[in-house]
mmCIF file of C-alpha atoms in Angstrom:
data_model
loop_
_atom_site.group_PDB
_atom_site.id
_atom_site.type_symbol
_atom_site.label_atom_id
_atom_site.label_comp_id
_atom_site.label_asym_id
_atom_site.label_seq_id
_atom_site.Cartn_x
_atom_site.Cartn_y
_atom_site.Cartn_z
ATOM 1 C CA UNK O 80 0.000 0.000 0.000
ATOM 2 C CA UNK O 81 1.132 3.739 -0.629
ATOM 3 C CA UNK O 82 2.997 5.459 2.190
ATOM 4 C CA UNK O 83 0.873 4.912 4.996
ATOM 5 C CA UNK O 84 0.211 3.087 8.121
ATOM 6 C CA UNK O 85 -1.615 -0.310 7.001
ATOM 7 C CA UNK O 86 -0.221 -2.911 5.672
ATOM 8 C CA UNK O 87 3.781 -2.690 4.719
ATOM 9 C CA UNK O 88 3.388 -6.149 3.386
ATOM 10 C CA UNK O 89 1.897 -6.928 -0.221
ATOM 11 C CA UNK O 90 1.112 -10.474 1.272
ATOM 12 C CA UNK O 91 -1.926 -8.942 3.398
ATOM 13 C CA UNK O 92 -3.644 -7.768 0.475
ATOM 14 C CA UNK O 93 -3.274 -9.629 -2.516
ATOM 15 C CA UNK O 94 -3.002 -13.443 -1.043
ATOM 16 C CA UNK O 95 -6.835 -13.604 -0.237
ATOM 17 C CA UNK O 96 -7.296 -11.838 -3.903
ATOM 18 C CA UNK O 97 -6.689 -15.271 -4.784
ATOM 19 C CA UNK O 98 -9.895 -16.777 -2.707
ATOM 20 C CA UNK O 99 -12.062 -13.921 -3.682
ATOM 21 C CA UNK O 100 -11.260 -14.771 -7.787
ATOM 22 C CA UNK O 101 -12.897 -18.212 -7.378
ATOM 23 C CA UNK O 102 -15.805 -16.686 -6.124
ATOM 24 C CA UNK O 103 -16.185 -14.302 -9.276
ATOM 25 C CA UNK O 104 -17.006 -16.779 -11.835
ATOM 26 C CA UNK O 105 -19.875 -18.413 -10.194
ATOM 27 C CA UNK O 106 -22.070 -17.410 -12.712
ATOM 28 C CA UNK O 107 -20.744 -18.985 -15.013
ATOM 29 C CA UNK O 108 -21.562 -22.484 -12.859
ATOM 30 C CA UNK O 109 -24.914 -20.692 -11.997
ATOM 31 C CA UNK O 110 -25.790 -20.738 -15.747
ATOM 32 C CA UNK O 111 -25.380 -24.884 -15.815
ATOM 33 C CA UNK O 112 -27.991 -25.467 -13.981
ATOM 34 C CA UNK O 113 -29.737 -26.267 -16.691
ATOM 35 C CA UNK O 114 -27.563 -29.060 -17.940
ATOM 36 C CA UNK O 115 -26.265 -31.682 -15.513
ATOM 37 C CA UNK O 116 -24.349 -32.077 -12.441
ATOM 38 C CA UNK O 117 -21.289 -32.806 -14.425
ATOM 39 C CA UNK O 118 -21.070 -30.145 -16.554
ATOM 40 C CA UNK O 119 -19.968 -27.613 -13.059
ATOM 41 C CA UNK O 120 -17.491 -30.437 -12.390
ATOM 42 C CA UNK O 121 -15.590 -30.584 -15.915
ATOM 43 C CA UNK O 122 -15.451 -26.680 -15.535
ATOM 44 C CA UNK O 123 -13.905 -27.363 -12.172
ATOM 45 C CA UNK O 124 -11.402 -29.584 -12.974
ATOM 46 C CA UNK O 125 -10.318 -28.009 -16.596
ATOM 47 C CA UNK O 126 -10.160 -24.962 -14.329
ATOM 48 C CA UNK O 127 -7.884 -26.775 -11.477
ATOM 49 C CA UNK O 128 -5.602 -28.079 -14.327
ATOM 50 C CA UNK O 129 -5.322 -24.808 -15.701
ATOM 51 C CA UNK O 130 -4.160 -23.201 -12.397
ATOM 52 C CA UNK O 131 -1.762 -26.868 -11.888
ATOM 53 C CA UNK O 132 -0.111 -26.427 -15.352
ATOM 54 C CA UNK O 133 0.692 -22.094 -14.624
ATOM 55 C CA UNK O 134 2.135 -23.329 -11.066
ATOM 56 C CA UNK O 135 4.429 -25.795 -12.841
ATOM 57 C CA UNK O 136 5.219 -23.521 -16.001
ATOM 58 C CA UNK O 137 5.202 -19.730 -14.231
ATOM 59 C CA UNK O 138 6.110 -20.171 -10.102
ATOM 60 C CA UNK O 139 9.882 -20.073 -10.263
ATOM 61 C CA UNK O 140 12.143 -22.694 -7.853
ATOM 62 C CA UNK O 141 12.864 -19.488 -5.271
ATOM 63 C CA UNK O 142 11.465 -16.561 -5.108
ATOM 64 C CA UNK O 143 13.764 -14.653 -2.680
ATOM 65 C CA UNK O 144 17.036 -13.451 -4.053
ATOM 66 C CA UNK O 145 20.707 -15.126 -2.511
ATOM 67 C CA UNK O 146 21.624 -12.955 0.316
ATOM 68 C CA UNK O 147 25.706 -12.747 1.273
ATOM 69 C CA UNK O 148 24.812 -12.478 5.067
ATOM 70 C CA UNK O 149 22.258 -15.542 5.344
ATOM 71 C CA UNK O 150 23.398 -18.501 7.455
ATOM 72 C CA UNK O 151 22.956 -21.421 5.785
ATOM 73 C CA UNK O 152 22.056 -24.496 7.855
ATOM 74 C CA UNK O 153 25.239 -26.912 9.616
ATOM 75 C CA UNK O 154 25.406 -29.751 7.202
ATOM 76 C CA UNK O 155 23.819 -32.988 9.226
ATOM 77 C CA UNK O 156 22.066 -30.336 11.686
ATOM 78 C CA UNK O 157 18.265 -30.297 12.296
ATOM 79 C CA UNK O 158 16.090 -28.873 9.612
ATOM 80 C CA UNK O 159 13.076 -26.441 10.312
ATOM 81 C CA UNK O 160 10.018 -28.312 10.063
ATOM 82 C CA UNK O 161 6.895 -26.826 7.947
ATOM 83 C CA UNK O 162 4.467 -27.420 11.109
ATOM 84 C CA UNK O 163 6.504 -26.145 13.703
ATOM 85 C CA UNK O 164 4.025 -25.900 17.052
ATOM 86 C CA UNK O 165 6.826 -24.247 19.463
ATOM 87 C CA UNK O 166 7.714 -21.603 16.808
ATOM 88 C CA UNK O 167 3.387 -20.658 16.396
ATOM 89 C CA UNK O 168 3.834 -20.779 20.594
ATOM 90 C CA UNK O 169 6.238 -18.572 20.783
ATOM 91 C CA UNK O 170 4.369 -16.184 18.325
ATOM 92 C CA UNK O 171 1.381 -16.048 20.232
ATOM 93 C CA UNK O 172 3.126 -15.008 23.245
ATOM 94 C CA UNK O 173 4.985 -12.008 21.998
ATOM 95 C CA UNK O 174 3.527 -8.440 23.435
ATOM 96 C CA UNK O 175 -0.071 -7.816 22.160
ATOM 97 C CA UNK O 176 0.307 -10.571 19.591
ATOM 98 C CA UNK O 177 -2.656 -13.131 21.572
ATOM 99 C CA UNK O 178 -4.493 -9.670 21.768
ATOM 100 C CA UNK O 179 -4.767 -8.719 18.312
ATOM 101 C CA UNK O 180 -5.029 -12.924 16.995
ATOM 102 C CA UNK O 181 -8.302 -12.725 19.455
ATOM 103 C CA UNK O 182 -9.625 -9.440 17.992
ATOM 104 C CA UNK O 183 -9.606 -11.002 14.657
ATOM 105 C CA UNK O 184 -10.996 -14.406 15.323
ATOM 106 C CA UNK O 185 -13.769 -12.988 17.308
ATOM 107 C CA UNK O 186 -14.627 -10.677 14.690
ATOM 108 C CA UNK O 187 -14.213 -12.945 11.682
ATOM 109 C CA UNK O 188 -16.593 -15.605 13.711
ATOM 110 C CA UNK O 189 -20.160 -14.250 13.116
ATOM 111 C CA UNK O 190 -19.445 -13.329 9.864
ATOM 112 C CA UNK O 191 -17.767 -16.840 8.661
ATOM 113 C CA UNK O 192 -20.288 -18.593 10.569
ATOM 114 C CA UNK O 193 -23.205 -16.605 7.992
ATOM 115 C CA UNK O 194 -20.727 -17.119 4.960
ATOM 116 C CA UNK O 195 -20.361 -21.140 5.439
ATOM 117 C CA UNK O 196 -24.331 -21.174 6.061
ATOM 118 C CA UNK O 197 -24.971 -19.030 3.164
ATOM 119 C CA UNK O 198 -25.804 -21.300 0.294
ATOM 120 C CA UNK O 199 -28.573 -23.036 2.786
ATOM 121 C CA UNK O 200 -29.765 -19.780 3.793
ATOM 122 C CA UNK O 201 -29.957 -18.229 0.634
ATOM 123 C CA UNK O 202 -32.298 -20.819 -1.245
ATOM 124 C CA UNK O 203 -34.040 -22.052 2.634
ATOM 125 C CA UNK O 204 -34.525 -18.093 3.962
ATOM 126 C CA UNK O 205 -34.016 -15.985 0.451
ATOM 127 C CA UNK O 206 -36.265 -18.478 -1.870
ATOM 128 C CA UNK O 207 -33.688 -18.085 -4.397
ATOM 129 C CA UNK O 208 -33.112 -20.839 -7.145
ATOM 130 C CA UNK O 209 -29.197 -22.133 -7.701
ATOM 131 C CA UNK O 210 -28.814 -19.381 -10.559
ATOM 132 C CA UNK O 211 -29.913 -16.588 -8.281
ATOM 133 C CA UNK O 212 -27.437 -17.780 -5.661
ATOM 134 C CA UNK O 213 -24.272 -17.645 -7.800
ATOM 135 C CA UNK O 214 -25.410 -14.574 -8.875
ATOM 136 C CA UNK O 215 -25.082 -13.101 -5.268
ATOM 137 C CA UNK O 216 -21.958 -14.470 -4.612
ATOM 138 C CA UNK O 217 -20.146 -13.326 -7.422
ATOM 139 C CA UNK O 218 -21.509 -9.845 -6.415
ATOM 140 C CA UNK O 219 -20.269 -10.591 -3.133
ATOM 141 C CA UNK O 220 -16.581 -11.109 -4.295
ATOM 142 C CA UNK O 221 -16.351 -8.747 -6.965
ATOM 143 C CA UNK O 222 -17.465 -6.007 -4.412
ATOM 144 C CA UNK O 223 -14.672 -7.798 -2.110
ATOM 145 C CA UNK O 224 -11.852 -7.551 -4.391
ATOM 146 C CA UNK O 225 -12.866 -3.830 -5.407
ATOM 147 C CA UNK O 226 -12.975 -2.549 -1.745
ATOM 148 C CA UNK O 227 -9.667 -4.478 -1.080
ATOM 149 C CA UNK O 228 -7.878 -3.497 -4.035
ATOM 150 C CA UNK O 229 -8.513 0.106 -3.668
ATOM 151 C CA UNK O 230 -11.200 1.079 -0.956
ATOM 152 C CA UNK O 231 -8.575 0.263 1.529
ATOM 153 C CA UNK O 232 -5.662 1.563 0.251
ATOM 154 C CA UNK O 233 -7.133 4.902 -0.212
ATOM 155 C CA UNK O 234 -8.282 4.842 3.606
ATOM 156 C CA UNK O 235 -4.909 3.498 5.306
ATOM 157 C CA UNK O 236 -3.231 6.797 3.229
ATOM 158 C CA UNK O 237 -5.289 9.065 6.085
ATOM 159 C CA UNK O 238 -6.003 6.932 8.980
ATOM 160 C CA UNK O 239 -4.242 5.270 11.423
ATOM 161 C CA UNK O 240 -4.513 1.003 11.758
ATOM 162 C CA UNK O 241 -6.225 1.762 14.782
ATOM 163 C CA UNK O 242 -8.813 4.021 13.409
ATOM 164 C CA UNK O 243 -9.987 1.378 10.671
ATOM 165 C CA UNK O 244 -9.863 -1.421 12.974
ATOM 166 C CA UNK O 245 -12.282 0.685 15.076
ATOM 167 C CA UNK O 246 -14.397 1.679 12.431
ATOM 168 C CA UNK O 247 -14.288 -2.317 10.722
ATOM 169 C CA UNK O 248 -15.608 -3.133 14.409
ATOM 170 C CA UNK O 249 -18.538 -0.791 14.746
ATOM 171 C CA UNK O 250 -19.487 -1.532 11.048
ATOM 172 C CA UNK O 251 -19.967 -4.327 12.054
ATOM 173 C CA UNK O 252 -22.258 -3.844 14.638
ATOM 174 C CA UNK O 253 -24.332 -1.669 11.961
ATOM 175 C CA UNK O 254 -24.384 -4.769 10.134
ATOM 176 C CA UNK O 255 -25.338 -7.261 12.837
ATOM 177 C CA UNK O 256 -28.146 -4.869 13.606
ATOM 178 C CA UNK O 257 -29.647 -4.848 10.318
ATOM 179 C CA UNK O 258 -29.196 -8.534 9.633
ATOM 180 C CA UNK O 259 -31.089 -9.420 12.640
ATOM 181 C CA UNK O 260 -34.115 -7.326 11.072
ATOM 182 C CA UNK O 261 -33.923 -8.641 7.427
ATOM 183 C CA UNK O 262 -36.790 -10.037 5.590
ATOM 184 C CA UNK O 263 -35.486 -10.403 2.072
ATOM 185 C CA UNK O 264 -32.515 -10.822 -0.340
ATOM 186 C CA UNK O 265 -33.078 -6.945 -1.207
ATOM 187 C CA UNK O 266 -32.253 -6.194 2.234
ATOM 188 C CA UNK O 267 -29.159 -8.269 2.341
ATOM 189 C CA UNK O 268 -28.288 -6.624 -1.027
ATOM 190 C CA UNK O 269 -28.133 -3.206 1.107
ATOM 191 C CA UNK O 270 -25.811 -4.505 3.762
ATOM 192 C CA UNK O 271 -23.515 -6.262 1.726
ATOM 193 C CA UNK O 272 -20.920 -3.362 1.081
ATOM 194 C CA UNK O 273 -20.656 -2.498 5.017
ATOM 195 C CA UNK O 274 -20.803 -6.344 5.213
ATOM 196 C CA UNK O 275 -17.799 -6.122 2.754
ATOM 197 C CA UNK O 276 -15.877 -3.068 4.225
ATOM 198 C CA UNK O 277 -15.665 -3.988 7.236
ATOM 199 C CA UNK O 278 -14.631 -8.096 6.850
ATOM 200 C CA UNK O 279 -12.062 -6.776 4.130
ATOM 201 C CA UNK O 280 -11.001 -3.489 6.775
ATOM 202 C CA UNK O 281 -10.722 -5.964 9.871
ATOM 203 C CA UNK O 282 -8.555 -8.822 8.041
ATOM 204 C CA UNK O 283 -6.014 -6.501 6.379
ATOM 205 C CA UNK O 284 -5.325 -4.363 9.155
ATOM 206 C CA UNK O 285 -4.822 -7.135 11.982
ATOM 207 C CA UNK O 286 -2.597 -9.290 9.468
ATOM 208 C CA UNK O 287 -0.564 -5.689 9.107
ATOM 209 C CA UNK O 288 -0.263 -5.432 12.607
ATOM 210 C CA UNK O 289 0.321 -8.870 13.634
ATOM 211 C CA UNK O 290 3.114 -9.241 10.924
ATOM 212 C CA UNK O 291 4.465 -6.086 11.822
ATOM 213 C CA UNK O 292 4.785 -7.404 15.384
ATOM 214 C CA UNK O 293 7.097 -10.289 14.620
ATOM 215 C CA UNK O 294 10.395 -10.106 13.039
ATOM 216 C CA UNK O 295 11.438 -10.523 9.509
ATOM 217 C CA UNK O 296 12.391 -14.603 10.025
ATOM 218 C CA UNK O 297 8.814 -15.244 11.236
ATOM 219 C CA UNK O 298 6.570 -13.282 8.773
ATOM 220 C CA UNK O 299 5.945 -16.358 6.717
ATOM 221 C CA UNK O 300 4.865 -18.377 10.454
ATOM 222 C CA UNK O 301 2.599 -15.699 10.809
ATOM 223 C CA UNK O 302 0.998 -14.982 7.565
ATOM 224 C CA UNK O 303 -0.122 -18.817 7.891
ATOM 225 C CA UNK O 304 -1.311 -18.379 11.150
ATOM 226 C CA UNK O 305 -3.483 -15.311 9.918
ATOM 227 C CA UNK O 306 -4.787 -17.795 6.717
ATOM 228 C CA UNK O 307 -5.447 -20.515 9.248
ATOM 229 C CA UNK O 308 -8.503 -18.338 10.643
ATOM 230 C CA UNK O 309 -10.808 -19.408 7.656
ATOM 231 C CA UNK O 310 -9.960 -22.542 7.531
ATOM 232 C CA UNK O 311 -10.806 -22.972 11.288
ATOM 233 C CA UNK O 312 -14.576 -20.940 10.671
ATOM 234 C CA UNK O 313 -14.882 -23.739 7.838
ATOM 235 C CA UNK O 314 -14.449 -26.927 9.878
ATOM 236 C CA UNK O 315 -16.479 -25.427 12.780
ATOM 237 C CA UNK O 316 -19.551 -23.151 10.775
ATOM 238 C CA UNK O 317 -21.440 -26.137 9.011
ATOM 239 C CA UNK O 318 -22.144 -27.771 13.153
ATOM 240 C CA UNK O 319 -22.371 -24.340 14.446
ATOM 241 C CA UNK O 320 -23.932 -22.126 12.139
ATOM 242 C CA UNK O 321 -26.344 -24.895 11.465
ATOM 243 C CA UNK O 322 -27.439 -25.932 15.173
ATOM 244 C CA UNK O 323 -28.133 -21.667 15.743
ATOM 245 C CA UNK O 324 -29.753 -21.650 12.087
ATOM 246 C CA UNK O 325 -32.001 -24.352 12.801
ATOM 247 C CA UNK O 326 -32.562 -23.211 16.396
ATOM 248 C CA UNK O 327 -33.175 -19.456 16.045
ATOM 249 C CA UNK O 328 -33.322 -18.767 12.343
ATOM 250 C CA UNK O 329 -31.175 -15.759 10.439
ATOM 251 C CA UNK O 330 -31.660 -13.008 13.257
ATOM 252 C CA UNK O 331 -29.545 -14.883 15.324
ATOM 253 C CA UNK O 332 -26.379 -14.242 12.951
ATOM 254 C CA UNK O 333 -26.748 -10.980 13.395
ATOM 255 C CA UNK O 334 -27.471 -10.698 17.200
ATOM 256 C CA UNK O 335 -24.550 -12.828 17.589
ATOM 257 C CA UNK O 336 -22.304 -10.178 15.498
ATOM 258 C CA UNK O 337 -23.563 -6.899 17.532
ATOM 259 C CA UNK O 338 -22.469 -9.081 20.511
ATOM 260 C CA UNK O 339 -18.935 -9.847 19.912
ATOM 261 C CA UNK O 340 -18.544 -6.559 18.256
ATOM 262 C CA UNK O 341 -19.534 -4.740 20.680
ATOM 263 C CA UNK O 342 -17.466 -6.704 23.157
ATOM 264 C CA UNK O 343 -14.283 -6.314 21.145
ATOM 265 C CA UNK O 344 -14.845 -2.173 20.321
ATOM 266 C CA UNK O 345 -15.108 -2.291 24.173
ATOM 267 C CA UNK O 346 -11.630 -3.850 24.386
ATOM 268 C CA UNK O 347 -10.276 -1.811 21.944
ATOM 269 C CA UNK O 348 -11.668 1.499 23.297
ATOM 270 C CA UNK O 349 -10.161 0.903 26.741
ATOM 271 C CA UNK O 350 -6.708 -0.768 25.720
ATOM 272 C CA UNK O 351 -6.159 1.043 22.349
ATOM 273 C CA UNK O 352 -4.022 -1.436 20.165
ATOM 274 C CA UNK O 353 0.151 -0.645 19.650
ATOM 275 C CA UNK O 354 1.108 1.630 16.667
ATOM 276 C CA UNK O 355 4.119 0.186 14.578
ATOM 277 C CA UNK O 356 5.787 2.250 11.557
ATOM 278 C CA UNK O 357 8.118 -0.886 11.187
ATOM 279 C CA UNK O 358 8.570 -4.493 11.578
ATOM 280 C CA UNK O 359 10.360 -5.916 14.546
ATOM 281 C CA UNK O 360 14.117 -6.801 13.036
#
């Protein structure tokens, strides 16, 4: 991002660009539903072998330069493991580190556990056909890669990472209030972009701040501990989401999200989060 407080690292933004293009086309599956089951699935997997061949033919071997000054490891010594459990530990104990890794699992947890019930909810609560449901998405992460590819970098040019995490929070609180009274797909058209801004907002600035709390060596441990959020909303929405869905109905996504929000602007009203112009060396 230009010159400002949020995020020094291109990883932040552009890595979950990557998610938010396979939600795009979904039209394009939306418009098979009137052919067969298997016509979605060849487009799947001519579109998985496309992205297999460009890794093999485009990713090169090593993508950081050979630096004079970097050790290089004792021949016969112990090699770093991928998984490494006491390196994560050790990151989540570092000053304000557990703080900020809260904020943004509590915050991402409403929201992700709407998201994974979504496609139930939208043809169960909205009436919508299969079509009509791809449609939405895709409108959902087009207006996700817009407001992360420039709504945010615009913003973090004036304000501070502690403003926009703020202001992510008590959109979402907006939001959770006006899910709880929706009645229609219209209305959930209208709170999409706050929906949007402040998801988008809330992940970029606490990746920014939690990589910039670690040093140089560990940025890669922590950008996976920031991608391992979703993941984690994924395996625990579909029991979750759908016992409160079942039990309460939509409302209770949103009553859920004014909760927690309001909970963690609380926190972060009375213990403002660190500033950092640059990463721990």
């Amino acid at each position: 991002m230009r010159g400002g407080q949020c995020p020094d690292s291109l990883d932040s933004e552009v890595a979950p660009l990557t998610i938010l293009v396979s939600v795009a086309p979904s039209p394009l599956l939306a418009l098979a539903n009137g052919c067969r089951i298997q016509c979605p699935a060849i487009l799947a997997a001519l579109a998985t072998l496309l992205g297999a061949v460009l890794s093999f033919t485009c990713i090169p071997a090593s993508t950081k330069g050979a630096k004079t000054d970097a050790q290089a490891p004792l021949p016969g010594g112990p090699r770093a493991s991928v998984f490494d459990l006491k390196a994560i530990a050790s990151l989540l104990r570092l000053p304000d580190v557990p703080r900020i890794f809260l904020v943004k699992v509590a915050s991402n947890c409403p929201t992700g556990l709407f998201m994974v019930m979504f496609s139930i909810i939208s043809m169960d609560f909205f009436q919508l056909e299969a079509a009509q449901a791809g449609y939405l998405m895709s409108f959902f992460g087009l207006l996700q890669m817009v407001t992360q590819g420039l709504v945010i970098g615009q913003l973090s040019s004036h304000f501070s990472e502690e403003v926009l995490l703020r202001a992510s929070v008590l959109v979402f609180i907006v939001v959770g209030l006006a899910m709880a009274c929706m009645s229609s797909v219209f209305h959930f058209c209208l709170l999409v972009p706050g929906l949007v801004f402040s998801l988008c907002t809330l992940n970029v600035v606490t990746d920014s701040m939690l990589i910039k709390a670690v040093s140089t060596s560990d940025t890669g441990t922590m950008l996976g501990l920031c991608a391992s959020v979703q993941p984690l909303l994924r395996t625990l929405g579909p029991t979750v989401g759908g016992l409160l869905y079942r039990s309460f109905g939509v409302p209770v996504f949103g009553h859920v999200q004014v909760a927690i929000n309001t909970l963690v602007l609380l926190v972060l009203w009375r213990k403002p989060m660190p500033q950092r112009k640059d990463k721990v060396r």
